[in-house]
Structures are given as C-alpha cells and as structure tokens.
mmCIF file of C-alpha atoms and ligand atoms in Angstrom:
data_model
loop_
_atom_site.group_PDB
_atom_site.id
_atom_site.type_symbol
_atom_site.label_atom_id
_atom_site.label_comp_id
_atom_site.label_asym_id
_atom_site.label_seq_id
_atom_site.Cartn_x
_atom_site.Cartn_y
_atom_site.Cartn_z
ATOM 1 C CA UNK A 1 -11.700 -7.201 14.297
ATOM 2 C CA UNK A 2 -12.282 -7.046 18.057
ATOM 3 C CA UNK A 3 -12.025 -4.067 20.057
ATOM 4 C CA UNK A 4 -7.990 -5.348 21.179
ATOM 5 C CA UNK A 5 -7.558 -5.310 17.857
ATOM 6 C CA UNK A 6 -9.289 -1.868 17.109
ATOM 7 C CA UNK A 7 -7.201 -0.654 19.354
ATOM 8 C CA UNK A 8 -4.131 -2.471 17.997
ATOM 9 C CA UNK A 9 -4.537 -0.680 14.854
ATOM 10 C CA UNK A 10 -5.677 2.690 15.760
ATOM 11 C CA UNK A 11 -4.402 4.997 13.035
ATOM 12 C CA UNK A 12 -5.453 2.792 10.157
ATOM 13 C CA UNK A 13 -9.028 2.467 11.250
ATOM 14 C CA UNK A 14 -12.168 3.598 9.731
ATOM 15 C CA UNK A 15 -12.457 4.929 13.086
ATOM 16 C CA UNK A 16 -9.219 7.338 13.418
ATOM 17 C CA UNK A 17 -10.059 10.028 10.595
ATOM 18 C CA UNK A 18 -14.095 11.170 10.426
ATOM 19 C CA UNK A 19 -13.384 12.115 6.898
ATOM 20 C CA UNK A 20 -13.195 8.013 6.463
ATOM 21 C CA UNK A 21 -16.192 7.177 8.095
ATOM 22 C CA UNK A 22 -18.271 6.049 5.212
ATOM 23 C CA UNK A 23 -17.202 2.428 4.224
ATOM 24 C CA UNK A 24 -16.878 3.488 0.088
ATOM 25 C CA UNK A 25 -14.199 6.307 1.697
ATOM 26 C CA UNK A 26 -10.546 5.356 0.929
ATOM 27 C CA UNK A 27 -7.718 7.070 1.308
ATOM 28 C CA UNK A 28 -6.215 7.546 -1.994
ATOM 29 C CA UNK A 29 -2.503 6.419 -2.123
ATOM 30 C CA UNK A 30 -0.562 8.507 -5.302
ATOM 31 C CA UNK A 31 2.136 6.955 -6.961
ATOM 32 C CA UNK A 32 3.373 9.680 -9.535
ATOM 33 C CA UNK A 33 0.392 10.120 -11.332
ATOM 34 C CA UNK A 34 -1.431 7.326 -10.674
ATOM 35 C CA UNK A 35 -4.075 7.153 -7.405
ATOM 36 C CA UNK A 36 -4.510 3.802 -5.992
ATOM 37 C CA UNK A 37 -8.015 3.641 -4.213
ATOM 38 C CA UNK A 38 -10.390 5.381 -6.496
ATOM 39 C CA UNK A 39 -12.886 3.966 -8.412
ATOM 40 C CA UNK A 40 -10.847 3.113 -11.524
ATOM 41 C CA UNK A 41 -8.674 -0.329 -11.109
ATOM 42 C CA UNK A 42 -5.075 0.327 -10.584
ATOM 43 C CA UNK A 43 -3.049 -2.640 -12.388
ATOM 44 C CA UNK A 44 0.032 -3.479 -11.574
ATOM 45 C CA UNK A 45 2.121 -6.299 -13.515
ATOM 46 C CA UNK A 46 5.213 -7.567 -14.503
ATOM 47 C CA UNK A 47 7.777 -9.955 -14.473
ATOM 48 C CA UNK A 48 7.849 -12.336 -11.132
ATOM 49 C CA UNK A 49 11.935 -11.792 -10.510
ATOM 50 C CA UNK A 50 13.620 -9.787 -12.867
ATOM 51 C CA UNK A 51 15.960 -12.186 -14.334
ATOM 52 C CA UNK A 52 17.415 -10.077 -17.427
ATOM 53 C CA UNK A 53 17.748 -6.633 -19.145
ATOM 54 C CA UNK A 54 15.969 -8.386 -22.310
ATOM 55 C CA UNK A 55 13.396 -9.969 -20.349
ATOM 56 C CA UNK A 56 12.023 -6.969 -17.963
ATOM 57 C CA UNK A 57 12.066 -4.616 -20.859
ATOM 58 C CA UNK A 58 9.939 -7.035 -23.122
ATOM 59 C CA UNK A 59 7.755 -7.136 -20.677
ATOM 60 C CA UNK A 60 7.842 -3.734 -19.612
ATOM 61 C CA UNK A 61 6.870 -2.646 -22.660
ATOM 62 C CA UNK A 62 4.106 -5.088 -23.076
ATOM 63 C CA UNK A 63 2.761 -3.768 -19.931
ATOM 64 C CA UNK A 64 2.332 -0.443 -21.139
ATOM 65 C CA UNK A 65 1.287 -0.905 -24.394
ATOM 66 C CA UNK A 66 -1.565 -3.449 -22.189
ATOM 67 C CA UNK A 67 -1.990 -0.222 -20.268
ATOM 68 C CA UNK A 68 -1.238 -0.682 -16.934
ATOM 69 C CA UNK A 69 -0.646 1.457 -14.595
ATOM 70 C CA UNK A 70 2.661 0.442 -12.883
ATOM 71 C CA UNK A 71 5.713 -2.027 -13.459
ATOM 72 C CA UNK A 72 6.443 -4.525 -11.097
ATOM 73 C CA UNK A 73 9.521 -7.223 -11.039
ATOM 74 C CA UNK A 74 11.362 -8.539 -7.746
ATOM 75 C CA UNK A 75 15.367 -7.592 -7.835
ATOM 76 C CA UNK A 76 15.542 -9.322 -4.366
ATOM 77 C CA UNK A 77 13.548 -12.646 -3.773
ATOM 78 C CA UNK A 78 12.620 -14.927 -0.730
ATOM 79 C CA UNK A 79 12.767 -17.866 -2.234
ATOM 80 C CA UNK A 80 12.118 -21.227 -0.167
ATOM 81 C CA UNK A 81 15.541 -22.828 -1.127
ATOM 82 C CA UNK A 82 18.431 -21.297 -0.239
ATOM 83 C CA UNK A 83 19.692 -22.761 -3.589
ATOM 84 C CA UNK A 84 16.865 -21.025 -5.779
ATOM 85 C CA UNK A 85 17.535 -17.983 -7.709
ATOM 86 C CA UNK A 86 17.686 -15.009 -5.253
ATOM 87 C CA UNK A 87 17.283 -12.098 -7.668
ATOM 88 C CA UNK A 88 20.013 -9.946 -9.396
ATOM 89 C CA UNK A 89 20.397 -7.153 -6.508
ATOM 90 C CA UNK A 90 21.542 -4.321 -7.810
ATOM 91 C CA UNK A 91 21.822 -4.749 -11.431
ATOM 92 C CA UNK A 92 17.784 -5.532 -11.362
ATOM 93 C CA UNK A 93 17.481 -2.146 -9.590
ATOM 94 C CA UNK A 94 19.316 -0.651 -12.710
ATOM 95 C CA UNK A 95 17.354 -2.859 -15.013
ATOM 96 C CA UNK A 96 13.948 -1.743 -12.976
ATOM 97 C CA UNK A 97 15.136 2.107 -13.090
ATOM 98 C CA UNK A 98 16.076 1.478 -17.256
ATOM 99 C CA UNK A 99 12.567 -0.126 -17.685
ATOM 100 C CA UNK A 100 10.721 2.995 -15.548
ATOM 101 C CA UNK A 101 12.413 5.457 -18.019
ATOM 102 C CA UNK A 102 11.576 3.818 -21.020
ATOM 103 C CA UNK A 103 8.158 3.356 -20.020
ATOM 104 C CA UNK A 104 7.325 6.476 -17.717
ATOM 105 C CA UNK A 105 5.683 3.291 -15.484
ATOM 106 C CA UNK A 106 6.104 3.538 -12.101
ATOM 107 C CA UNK A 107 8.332 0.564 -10.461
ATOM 108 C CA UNK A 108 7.114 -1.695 -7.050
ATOM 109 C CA UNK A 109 9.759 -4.041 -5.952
ATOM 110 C CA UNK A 110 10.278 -6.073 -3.275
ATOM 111 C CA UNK A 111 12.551 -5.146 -0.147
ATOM 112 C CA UNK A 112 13.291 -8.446 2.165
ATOM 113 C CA UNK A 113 16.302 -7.132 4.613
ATOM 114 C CA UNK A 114 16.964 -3.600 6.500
ATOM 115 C CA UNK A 115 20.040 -3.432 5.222
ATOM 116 C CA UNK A 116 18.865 -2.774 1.631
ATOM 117 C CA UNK A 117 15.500 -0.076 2.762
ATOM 118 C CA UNK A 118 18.154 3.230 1.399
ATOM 119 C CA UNK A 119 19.207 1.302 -1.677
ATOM 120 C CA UNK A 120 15.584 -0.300 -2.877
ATOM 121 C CA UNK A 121 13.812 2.892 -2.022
ATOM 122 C CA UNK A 122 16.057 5.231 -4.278
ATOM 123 C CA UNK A 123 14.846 2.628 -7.282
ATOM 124 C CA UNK A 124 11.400 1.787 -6.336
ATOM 125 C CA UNK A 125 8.488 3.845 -6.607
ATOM 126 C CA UNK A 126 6.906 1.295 -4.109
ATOM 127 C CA UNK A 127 8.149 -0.754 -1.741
ATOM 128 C CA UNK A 128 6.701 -3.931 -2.037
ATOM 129 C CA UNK A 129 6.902 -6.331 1.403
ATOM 130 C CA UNK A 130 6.372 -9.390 0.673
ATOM 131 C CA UNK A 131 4.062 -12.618 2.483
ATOM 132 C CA UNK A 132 7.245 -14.355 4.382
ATOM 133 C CA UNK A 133 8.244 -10.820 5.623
ATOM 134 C CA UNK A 134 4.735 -9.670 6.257
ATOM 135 C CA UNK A 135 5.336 -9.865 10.285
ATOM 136 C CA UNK A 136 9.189 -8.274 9.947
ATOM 137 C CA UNK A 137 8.231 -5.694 12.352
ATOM 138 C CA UNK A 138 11.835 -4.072 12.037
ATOM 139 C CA UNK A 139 11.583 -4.206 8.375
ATOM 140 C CA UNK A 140 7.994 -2.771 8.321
ATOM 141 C CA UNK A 141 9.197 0.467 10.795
ATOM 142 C CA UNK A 142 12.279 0.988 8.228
ATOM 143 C CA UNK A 143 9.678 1.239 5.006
ATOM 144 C CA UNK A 144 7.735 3.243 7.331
ATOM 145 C CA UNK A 145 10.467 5.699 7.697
ATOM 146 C CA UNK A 146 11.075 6.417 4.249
ATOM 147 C CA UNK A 147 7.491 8.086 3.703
ATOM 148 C CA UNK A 148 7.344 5.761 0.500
ATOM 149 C CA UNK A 149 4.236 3.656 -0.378
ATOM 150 C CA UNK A 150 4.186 0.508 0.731
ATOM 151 C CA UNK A 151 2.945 -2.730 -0.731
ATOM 152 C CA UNK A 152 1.970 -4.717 1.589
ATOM 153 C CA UNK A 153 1.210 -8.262 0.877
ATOM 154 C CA UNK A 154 -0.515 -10.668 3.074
ATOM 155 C CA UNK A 155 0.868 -13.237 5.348
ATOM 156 C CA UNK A 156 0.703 -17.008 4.491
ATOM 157 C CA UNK A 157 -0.972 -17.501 7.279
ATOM 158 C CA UNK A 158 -2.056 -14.080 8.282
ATOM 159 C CA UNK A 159 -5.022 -13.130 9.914
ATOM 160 C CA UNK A 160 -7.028 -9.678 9.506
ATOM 161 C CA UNK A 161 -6.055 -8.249 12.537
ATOM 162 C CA UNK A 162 -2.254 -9.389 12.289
ATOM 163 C CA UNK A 163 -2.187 -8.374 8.445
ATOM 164 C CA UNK A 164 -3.570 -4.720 9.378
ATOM 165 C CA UNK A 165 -1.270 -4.487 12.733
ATOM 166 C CA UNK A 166 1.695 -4.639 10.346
ATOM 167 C CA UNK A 167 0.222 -2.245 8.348
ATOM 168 C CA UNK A 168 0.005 -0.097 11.882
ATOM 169 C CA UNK A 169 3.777 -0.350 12.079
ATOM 170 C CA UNK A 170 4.243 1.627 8.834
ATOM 171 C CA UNK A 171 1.705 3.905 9.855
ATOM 172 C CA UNK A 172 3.423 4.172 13.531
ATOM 173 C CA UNK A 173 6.351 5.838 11.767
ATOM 174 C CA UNK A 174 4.268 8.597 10.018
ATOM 175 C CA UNK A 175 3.801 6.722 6.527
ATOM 176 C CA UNK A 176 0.102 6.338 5.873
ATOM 177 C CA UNK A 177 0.891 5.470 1.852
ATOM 178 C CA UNK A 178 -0.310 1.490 2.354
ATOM 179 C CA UNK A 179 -1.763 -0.336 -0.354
ATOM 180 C CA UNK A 180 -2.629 -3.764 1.018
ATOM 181 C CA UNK A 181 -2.268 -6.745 -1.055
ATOM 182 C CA UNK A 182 -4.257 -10.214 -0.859
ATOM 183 C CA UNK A 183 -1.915 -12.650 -2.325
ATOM 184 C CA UNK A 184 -4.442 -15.878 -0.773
ATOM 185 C CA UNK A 185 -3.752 -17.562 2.226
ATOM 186 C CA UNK A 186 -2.546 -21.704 3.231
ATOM 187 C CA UNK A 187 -6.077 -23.728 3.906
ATOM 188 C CA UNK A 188 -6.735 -27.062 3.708
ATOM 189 C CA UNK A 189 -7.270 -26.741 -0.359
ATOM 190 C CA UNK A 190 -3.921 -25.395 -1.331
ATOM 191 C CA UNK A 191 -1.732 -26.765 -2.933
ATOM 192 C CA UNK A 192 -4.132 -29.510 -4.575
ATOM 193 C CA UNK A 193 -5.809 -27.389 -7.646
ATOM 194 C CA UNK A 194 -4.305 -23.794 -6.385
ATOM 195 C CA UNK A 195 -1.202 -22.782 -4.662
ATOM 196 C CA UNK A 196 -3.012 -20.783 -2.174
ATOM 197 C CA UNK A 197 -6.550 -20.069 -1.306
ATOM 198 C CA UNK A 198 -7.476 -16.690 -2.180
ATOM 199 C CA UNK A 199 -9.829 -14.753 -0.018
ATOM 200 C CA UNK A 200 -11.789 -13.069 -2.076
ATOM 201 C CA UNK A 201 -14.075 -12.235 1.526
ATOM 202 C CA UNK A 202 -11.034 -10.410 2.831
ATOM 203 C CA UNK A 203 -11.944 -7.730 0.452
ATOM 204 C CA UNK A 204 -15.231 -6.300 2.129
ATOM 205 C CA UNK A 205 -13.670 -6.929 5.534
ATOM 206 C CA UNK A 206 -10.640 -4.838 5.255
ATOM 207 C CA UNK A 207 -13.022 -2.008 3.852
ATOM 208 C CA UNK A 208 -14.856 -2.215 7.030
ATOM 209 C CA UNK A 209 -11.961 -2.160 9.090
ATOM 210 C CA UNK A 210 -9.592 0.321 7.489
ATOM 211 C CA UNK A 211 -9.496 3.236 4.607
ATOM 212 C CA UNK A 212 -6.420 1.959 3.182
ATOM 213 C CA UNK A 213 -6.603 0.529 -0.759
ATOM 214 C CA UNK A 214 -6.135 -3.053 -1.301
ATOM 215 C CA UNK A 215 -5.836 -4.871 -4.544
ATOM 216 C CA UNK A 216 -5.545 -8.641 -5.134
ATOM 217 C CA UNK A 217 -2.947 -10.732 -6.859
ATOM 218 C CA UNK A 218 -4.244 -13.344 -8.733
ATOM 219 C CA UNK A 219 -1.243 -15.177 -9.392
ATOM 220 C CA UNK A 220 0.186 -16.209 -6.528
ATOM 221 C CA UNK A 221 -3.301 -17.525 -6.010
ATOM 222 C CA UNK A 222 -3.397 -19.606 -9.120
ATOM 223 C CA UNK A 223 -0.320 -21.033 -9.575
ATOM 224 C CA UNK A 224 -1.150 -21.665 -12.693
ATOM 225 C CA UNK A 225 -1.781 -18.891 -15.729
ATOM 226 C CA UNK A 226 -5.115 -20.148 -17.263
ATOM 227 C CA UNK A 227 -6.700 -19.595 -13.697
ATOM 228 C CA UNK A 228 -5.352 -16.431 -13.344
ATOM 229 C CA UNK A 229 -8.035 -14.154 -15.276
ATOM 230 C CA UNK A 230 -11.454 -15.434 -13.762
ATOM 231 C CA UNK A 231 -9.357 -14.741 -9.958
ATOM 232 C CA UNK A 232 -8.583 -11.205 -11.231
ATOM 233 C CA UNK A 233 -11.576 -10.474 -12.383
ATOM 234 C CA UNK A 234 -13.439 -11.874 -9.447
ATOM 235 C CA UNK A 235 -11.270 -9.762 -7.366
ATOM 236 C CA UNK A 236 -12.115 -6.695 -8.935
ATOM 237 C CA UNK A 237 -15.975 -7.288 -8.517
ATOM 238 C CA UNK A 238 -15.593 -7.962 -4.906
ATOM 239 C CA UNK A 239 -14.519 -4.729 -4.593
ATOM 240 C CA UNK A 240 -10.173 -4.612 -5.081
ATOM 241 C CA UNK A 241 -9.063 -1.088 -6.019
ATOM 242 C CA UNK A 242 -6.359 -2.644 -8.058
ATOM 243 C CA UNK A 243 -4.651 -6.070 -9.414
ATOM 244 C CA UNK A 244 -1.065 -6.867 -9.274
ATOM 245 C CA UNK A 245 -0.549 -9.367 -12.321
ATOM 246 C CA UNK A 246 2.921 -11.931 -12.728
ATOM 247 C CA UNK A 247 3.772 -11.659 -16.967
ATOM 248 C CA UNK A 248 5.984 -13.514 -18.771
ATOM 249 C CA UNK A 249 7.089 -12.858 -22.576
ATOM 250 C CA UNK A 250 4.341 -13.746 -25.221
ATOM 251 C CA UNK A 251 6.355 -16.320 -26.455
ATOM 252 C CA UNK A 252 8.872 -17.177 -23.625
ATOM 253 C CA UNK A 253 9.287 -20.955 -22.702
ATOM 254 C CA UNK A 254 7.745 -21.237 -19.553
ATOM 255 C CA UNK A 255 10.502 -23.589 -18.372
ATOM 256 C CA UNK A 256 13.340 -21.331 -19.306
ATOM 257 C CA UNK A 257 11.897 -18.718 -16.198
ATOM 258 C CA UNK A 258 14.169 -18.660 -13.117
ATOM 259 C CA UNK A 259 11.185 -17.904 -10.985
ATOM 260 C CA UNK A 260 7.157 -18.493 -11.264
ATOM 261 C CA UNK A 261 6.944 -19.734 -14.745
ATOM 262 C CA UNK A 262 3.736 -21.405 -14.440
ATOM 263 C CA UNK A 263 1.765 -18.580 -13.097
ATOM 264 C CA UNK A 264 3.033 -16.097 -14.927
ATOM 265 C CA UNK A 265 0.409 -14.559 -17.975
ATOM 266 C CA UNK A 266 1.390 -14.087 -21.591
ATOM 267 C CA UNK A 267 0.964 -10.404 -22.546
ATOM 268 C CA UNK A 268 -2.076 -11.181 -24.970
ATOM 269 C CA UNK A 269 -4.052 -12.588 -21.776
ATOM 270 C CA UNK A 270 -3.039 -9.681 -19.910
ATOM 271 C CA UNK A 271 -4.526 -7.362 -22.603
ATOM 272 C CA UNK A 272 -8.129 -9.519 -22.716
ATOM 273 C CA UNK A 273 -7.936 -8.915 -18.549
ATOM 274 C CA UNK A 274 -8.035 -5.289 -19.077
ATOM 275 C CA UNK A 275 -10.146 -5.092 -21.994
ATOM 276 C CA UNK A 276 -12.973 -6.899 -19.945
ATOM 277 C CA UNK A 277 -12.526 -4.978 -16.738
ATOM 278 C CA UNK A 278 -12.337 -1.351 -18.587
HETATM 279 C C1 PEP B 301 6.019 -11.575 -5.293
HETATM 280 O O1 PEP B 301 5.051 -10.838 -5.446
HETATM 281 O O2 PEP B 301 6.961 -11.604 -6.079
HETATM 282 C C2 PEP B 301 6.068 -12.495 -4.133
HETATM 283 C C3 PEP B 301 7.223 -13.044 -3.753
HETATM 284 O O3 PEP B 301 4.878 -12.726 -3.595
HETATM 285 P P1 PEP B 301 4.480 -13.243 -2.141
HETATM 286 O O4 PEP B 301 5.300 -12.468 -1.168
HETATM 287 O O5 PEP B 301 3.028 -12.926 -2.079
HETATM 288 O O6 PEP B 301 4.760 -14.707 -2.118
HETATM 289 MN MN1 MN B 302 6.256 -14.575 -7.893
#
C-alpha cells in the first residue's frame, strides 16, 4: 500500500496498535465461541441463498456433523437480474435463527441495504457484506455501528488499498470485529475455466498491511464444485485463517437450486476438505 493509502487506513494497520507489529500477530475476531484469526482454520459453509426450511436445515446439519465452525446462507441476495431469486427476507432470517438453534452454529448472512442493518443484525451472528456492496460506504458505517463482526468480502474489482479502506469505514465507527474475505477478483481469465480469478497473493499482502483475519472462499472462485477443494486448500497454505465453503444437499439436483448450483459442494466433499486440512 502506499503511504496515501497507509494513511487512508490508519486504524487497521499493522502500524496503529504495537501489540500488532509482528506480521504472524492478528487480531483475533470471536464469534461466540469460536476465534477467527488463530492458528486453527475457521470454516464457514453453507447453503449459497437459503431457499427453504428443508434445505438450510439439511445442510445445516451436515455442516456440523462436517464440523465446521459456523453456518452461513444468504436471506437477502444481489443477484445480477432483477428477475433472479432475491432471497426469502425475513422468513430466511427465521429459517437461519431455527438452523443456529438446532445446531448451536453460529449464523453469517448477508446485509445488502441500510434499511435492513437492525433487522439482519438481531439474526446474524455476522454480518456478511458482500463483493457488489463492498464500496457501500453508507452501508459499511451502519455495520460499523452495530459493534457486530463483519464479513467483509472483496470487491470484483477491488484493489488492496480500496478493499482495506472499506474495512476503515467499519473500523471508523468503533467496530474493529473484521474478518476479510477473498472471494477472487475479474482478470482477463475469468469467466473462461473459473468465474473469477482468485488471488491467492492477496493473502500475504493483507498480513503485511493489516492485523485483521482473512479467509478465502473458494467457491465463488470456482464456479464449479470439483475445483473447489484444491482452491480451499491452497488457500489455507497460503496462509487464510479460515474458508467460507457454498454446500448443497448430498443428493440435491444441482439444477433444482435457485442460486449457485454449480459451485456449490456435496456434504461428503466438504467432510474430505476438512479431514485433509485438520
Ligand atoms: C455470497 O457469498 O453469497 C455472495 C453473494 O458472494 P459475493 O458477494 O462474493 O459474490
Ligand atoms: Mn453464492
């Protein structure tokens, strides 16, 4: 980052807290019992949207028994038609909060409007911001308000410095509980064997520049589920504190899913992930 840009992001830098100073040092982000930025992997999966009761708490439960660490599942989604299935609102909160006491997993779901900050964040365990939002600066000071952690997912296009100055807007408002996500980026190879690029370099760089956790999502990435388990694991080497993972149901057709079919994992890959990395 250049100095601007040190300057730009001046609470979330190595540089603002001496007790961060060493490169390995991160600043642990706790979501109920679980501590994202330690030195075991934090893994986070679930379904893409939440499209039913059924569905979320198959998978829920197929995410515990994997043994992950938290639940995720989008109740609100920015999706690139207007016509495309926008989540269930609401009722996926309810489904979400049903799934979270069945489980005792944690919940991260997305938040894509101010209006909706109150309502998602008495649900959600973590508010996830997603790629299209990643530069929604009011959106970014109104997670920052609630004190919640925050998920915060990479831009499309996003460079470093932009990615961490929106992570300097939750910070601004007193909220330090980031957890930065590298969902890959738009290069000249996406789309034609990928959806996106992912940038696996990213990793080492944000570590320099910041003591906040990130973890990678391999799916998003992919696009497609068979490449999704070398990308996670190739995350985790390059030095990710975590994984957030898209799941569908072990025998779900994939063309039946309202959102992210082809990415999504079955729950017996998502078991071999977590055998190999633990
Ligand atoms: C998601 O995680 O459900 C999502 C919409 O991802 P992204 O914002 O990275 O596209
Ligand atoms: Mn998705």
């Amino acid at each position: 980052m250049s100095t601007n840009g040190n300057k730009a992001c001046r609470l979330i830098s190595r540089t603002a807290d001496a007790a961060y100073g060493d490169p390995g040092a991160t600043r642990i982000v706790r979501v109920g019992d679980v501590a994202v930025g330690g030195t075991r992997p934090v893994i986070i999966a679930g379904p893409c949207a939440v499209e039913s009761r059924e569905q979320t708490m198959e998978i829920a439960r197929a995410v515990r028994e994997a043994g992950c660490d938290m639940l995720r599942g989008g109740a609100y989604k920015p999706r690139t038609s207007p016509y495309d299935f926008q989540g269930l609102g609401e009722e996926g909160l309810k489904i979400l909060s049903e799934a979270k006491a069945r489980t005792g997993l944690p919940i991260v779901t997305e938040v894509i409007d101010t209006r909706q900050v109150a309502l998602v964040a008495a649900y959600a365990d973590v508010l996830q911001i997603g790629s299209r939002n990643m530069q929604n600066f009011p959106l970014l000071t109104e997670v920052g308000r609630t004190g919640k952690p925050v998920l915060l997912k990479r831009g499309i296009t996003a460079t470093l410095t932009e990615w961490l100055c929106a992570a300097e807007y939750i910070a601004k408002e007193g909220n330090l509980n980031i957890i930065l996500c590298e969902r890959g980026v738009r290069t000249a190879m996406s789309g034609q064997y990928d959806r996106f690029t992912l940038d696996l370099n990213v990793i080492g760089a944000v570590k320099e520049q910041t003591f906040l956790p990130i973890v990678v999502d391999p799916s998003h990435s992919s696009g497609a589920r068979n490449r999704v388990p070398n990308a996670a694991k190739a995350g985790i080497v390059c030095g990710a504190h975590g994984l957030m993972i898209e799941v569908i149901g072990e025998h779900t057709d994939p063309s039946t899913i309202l959102c992210d079919g082809a990415q999504g994992i079955r729950p017996s890959m998502l078991r071999r992930i977590l055998s190999d990395l633990r």
